[in-house]
Short mmCIF file of C-alpha atoms in Angstrom, two decimals:
data_model
loop_
_atom_site.label_atom_id
_atom_site.label_comp_id
_atom_site.label_asym_id
_atom_site.label_seq_id
_atom_site.Cartn_x
_atom_site.Cartn_y
_atom_site.Cartn_z
CA MET A 921 96.36 107.79 39.06
CA PRO A 922 97.65 109.29 42.25
CA VAL A 923 97.65 106.13 44.51
CA LEU A 924 97.59 102.66 44.12
CA LYS A 925 96.43 100.47 47.19
CA GLN A 926 97.39 97.18 47.41
CA ASP A 927 93.83 95.98 48.06
CA HIS A 928 92.84 97.28 44.74
CA GLY A 929 93.65 94.01 43.09
CA MET A 930 95.56 95.92 40.29
CA SER A 931 98.28 93.36 40.11
CA GLU A 932 99.16 91.96 36.71
CA GLU A 933 100.20 88.32 36.44
CA VAL A 934 103.47 88.57 34.46
CA ARG A 935 104.04 84.75 34.83
CA PRO A 936 103.28 82.08 36.96
CA GLY A 937 105.03 82.86 40.13
CA LEU A 938 105.41 86.74 39.45
CA THR A 939 102.94 89.57 39.75
CA ARG A 940 103.52 93.26 39.27
CA ARG A 941 101.89 96.52 40.23
CA ILE A 942 102.64 99.88 38.73
CA ILE A 943 102.17 103.51 39.55
CA TYR A 944 103.71 106.31 37.36
CA THR A 945 103.93 109.98 36.72
CA GLY A 946 105.70 111.82 33.97
CA ASN A 947 108.89 109.59 33.18
CA LEU A 948 109.10 107.90 36.49
CA MET A 949 107.63 104.65 37.10
CA THR A 950 107.81 102.36 40.27
CA ALA A 951 106.85 98.58 39.99
CA VAL A 952 106.15 96.18 43.02
CA LEU A 953 107.23 92.68 41.94
CA ASP A 954 105.80 89.96 43.88
CA PHE A 955 107.70 86.52 43.41
CA THR A 956 106.31 83.37 44.83
CA ASP A 957 108.24 80.40 42.95
CA GLY A 958 111.43 80.78 45.01
CA PRO A 959 113.95 79.47 45.89
CA TRP A 960 115.52 79.20 42.43
CA GLU A 961 118.23 77.20 41.41
CA ASP A 962 119.60 79.42 38.97
CA ALA A 963 119.57 82.89 38.17
CA GLU A 964 117.11 84.60 35.53
CA PRO A 965 119.22 85.19 32.14
CA PRO A 966 120.80 88.60 32.29
CA HIS A 967 119.13 91.38 30.79
CA SER A 968 119.67 94.90 30.10
CA HIS A 969 117.53 97.88 29.14
CA PRO A 970 118.32 101.61 28.26
CA HIS A 971 116.26 102.59 31.33
CA LEU A 972 117.91 103.49 34.64
CA GLN A 973 116.95 101.48 37.64
CA THR A 974 116.88 101.58 41.42
CA SER A 975 115.28 99.13 43.47
CA TYR A 976 114.36 98.23 47.15
CA VAL A 977 114.11 94.87 48.26
CA ALA A 978 110.76 94.91 50.34
CA ALA A 979 110.92 91.30 51.57
CA GLY A 980 112.97 88.17 50.80
CA GLU A 981 116.47 87.21 49.97
CA ILE A 982 118.29 87.52 46.56
CA ILE A 983 121.43 87.61 44.92
CA PHE A 984 121.82 90.62 42.68
CA TYR A 985 124.11 90.43 39.62
CA CYS A 986 125.42 93.26 37.65
CA GLU A 987 127.84 93.23 34.81
CA GLY A 988 131.34 94.32 36.13
CA GLU A 989 130.50 93.86 39.79
CA PRO A 990 130.75 91.32 42.40
CA GLU A 991 127.59 89.64 43.00
CA GLN A 992 125.46 90.54 46.17
CA HIS A 993 123.62 88.97 48.83
CA LEU A 994 120.81 91.41 49.70
CA LYS A 995 117.69 90.93 51.98
CA ALA A 996 114.92 92.95 52.97
CA GLY A 997 115.65 96.57 53.54
CA ASP A 998 118.89 96.45 50.80
CA MET A 999 118.87 98.59 47.73
CA PHE A 1000 120.55 98.31 44.40
CA ALA A 1001 120.98 100.12 40.97
CA ALA A 1002 121.08 99.17 37.74
CA PRO A 1003 122.70 101.52 35.45
CA SER A 1004 121.38 102.05 31.88
CA GLY A 1005 122.50 99.41 29.48
CA LYS A 1006 124.23 97.18 32.14
CA LYS A 1007 123.39 93.54 32.04
CA HIS A 1008 121.71 92.60 35.48
CA THR A 1009 119.87 89.69 37.08
CA ILE A 1010 118.77 88.12 40.04
CA LYS A 1011 118.47 84.80 41.84
CA LEU A 1012 115.70 84.13 44.51
CA LEU A 1013 117.14 82.74 47.38
CA SER A 1014 113.88 82.48 49.52
CA LYS A 1015 110.59 81.21 48.65
CA THR A 1016 108.79 84.58 48.36
CA ALA A 1017 110.28 87.92 47.76
CA ARG A 1018 109.13 91.37 47.00
CA LEU A 1019 111.23 93.95 44.84
CA VAL A 1020 110.34 97.65 44.49
CA ASP A 1021 111.78 98.61 40.97
CA SER A 1022 111.78 102.19 39.96
CA PHE A 1023 112.67 103.15 36.20
CA ASN A 1024 113.43 106.25 34.46
CA PRO A 1025 112.27 106.60 31.66
CA LEU A 1026 108.76 104.54 31.72
CA ARG A 1027 108.90 100.81 30.91
CA GLU A 1028 105.90 101.34 28.69
CA GLU A 1029 105.76 97.55 28.07
CA PHE A 1030 104.72 97.27 31.55
CA ILE A 1031 101.67 99.45 30.95
CA PRO A 1032 98.27 97.36 30.21
CA MET B 811 127.67 102.44 44.27
CA PRO B 812 125.68 99.26 42.76
CA VAL B 813 124.20 98.30 46.21
CA LEU B 814 123.63 99.79 49.65
CA LYS B 815 122.72 97.37 52.58
CA GLN B 816 120.76 98.25 55.40
CA ASP B 817 123.49 97.09 57.63
CA HIS B 818 125.96 99.49 56.46
CA GLY B 819 124.96 102.03 58.58
CA MET B 820 124.85 104.79 55.54
CA SER B 821 121.92 106.45 56.90
CA GLU B 822 121.99 110.23 57.37
CA GLU B 823 119.77 111.75 60.27
CA VAL B 824 117.53 114.33 58.51
CA ARG B 825 116.21 115.61 62.02
CA PRO B 826 115.30 113.63 65.05
CA GLY B 827 112.77 110.93 64.30
CA LEU B 828 113.97 110.86 60.54
CA THR B 829 116.73 108.93 58.75
CA ARG B 830 117.34 108.67 55.15
CA ARG B 831 119.36 106.30 52.75
CA ILE B 832 119.68 106.87 49.12
CA ILE B 833 120.84 105.23 46.05
CA TYR B 834 121.25 106.72 42.72
CA THR B 835 122.36 106.16 39.04
CA GLY B 836 122.12 108.86 36.40
CA ASN B 837 119.22 110.84 36.89
CA LEU B 838 117.30 108.41 39.05
CA MET B 839 117.46 108.24 43.02
CA THR B 840 115.54 106.01 45.42
CA ALA B 841 115.61 107.42 49.14
CA VAL B 842 114.35 104.97 52.03
CA LEU B 843 112.98 107.11 54.68
CA ASP B 844 112.63 105.75 58.37
CA PHE B 845 110.03 107.98 60.41
CA THR B 846 110.08 106.90 64.38
CA ASP B 847 108.24 109.85 65.61
CA GLY B 848 104.77 109.35 64.93
CA PRO B 849 101.89 109.60 65.32
CA TRP B 850 101.60 113.00 64.30
CA GLU B 851 98.73 115.31 65.30
CA ASP B 852 99.01 117.29 61.98
CA ALA B 853 100.24 116.88 58.51
CA GLU B 854 103.73 118.40 57.72
CA PRO B 855 103.33 121.49 55.65
CA PRO B 856 102.91 120.83 52.07
CA HIS B 857 105.84 121.22 49.76
CA SER B 858 106.35 120.94 45.99
CA HIS B 859 109.45 120.20 43.79
CA PRO B 860 109.92 120.13 39.99
CA HIS B 861 111.18 116.44 40.50
CA LEU B 862 108.58 113.52 39.86
CA GLN B 863 108.04 111.18 42.78
CA THR B 864 106.71 107.90 43.19
CA SER B 865 106.37 106.51 46.63
CA TYR B 866 105.81 102.87 48.36
CA VAL B 867 104.84 102.46 51.72
CA ALA B 868 107.04 99.95 53.30
CA ALA B 869 105.88 100.21 56.88
CA GLY B 870 103.39 101.90 58.75
CA GLU B 871 100.29 104.01 58.03
CA ILE B 872 99.99 107.42 56.72
CA ILE B 873 97.62 110.04 55.23
CA PHE B 874 99.08 111.19 51.77
CA TYR B 875 97.76 114.71 50.83
CA CYS B 876 98.10 115.89 47.01
CA GLU B 877 96.85 119.19 45.62
CA GLY B 878 93.60 118.67 43.92
CA GLU B 879 92.97 115.09 45.05
CA PRO B 880 91.18 113.46 48.02
CA GLU B 881 93.30 112.63 51.10
CA GLN B 882 94.27 109.12 50.94
CA HIS B 883 94.80 106.75 53.86
CA LEU B 884 97.71 104.60 53.07
CA LYS B 885 99.44 101.71 54.78
CA ALA B 886 102.22 99.27 54.00
CA GLY B 887 102.16 97.94 50.64
CA ASP B 888 100.32 100.95 49.03
CA MET B 889 101.77 103.29 46.43
CA PHE B 890 101.56 106.88 45.71
CA ALA B 891 102.77 109.37 42.98
CA ALA B 892 103.37 113.06 43.29
CA PRO B 893 103.52 114.77 39.87
CA SER B 894 106.17 117.74 39.21
CA GLY B 895 105.23 120.86 40.94
CA LYS B 896 102.14 119.61 42.80
CA LYS B 897 102.06 120.45 46.59
CA HIS B 898 101.84 117.08 48.59
CA THR B 899 102.65 116.06 52.09
CA ILE B 900 102.10 113.43 54.61
CA LYS B 901 100.71 112.88 58.05
CA LEU B 902 102.13 110.03 60.25
CA LEU B 903 99.12 107.61 61.81
CA SER B 904 101.79 105.28 63.14
CA LYS B 905 104.64 105.65 65.50
CA THR B 906 107.00 104.51 62.97
CA ALA B 907 106.83 104.36 58.97
CA ARG B 908 109.11 103.49 56.32
CA LEU B 909 108.71 105.17 52.91
CA VAL B 910 110.57 104.27 49.83
CA ASP B 911 110.47 107.42 47.59
CA SER B 912 111.84 107.66 43.85
CA PHE B 913 112.67 110.60 41.86
CA ASN B 914 113.77 112.17 38.90
CA PRO B 915 115.77 113.87 38.33
CA LEU B 916 118.19 113.75 41.24
CA ARG B 917 117.28 115.29 44.59
CA GLU B 918 120.68 116.74 44.63
CA GLU B 919 120.27 118.25 48.10
CA PHE B 920 119.93 114.95 49.54
CA ILE B 921 123.51 113.92 48.58
CA PRO B 922 125.84 114.34 51.22
#
């Protein structure tokens, strides 16, 4: 699939307050995550995966936590990276937020 | 480098009208490209690279051309993928645009 338009309605509801759209080629995937249930009192539990991750904050404000690093207050236009196997998480500071997360290899569990 | 904040001023001027910021971990890179010289009369010459590419249109409007595929009019919120080795290019329809391009493996030539 060479393009995924926002108005194609290809979002998957991951849980109430979070939808995800994905595009991928070969071993590279980008996922657009739309959060609508902020702000959060607490961060999500930290998680890790062998996949490399780079992320772009397209909208909203978050705190990004990554194992061994100081916490980072990020807003629209900022970017972060999560190395393979490093525990990381976010806390939503705004009501809504959009993250654009890229992964290598594919997050197979995201593919419907 | 776990985060790259927009206001850190780490943009590189690729050419007049185009700046780029990058973040990467392992073999995964994301580059934020800010175009300010649109709209263009013509598309850029098509190019290809062995790297896989997925892109998110963060702002603006473009036409995305990919070898063997119909041209696609994309706007903020849309995504595209460029498979390894496939010729592709864009034409800017708006004055400014922001693309968030992810690559595997790294575009070594983007690293200062």
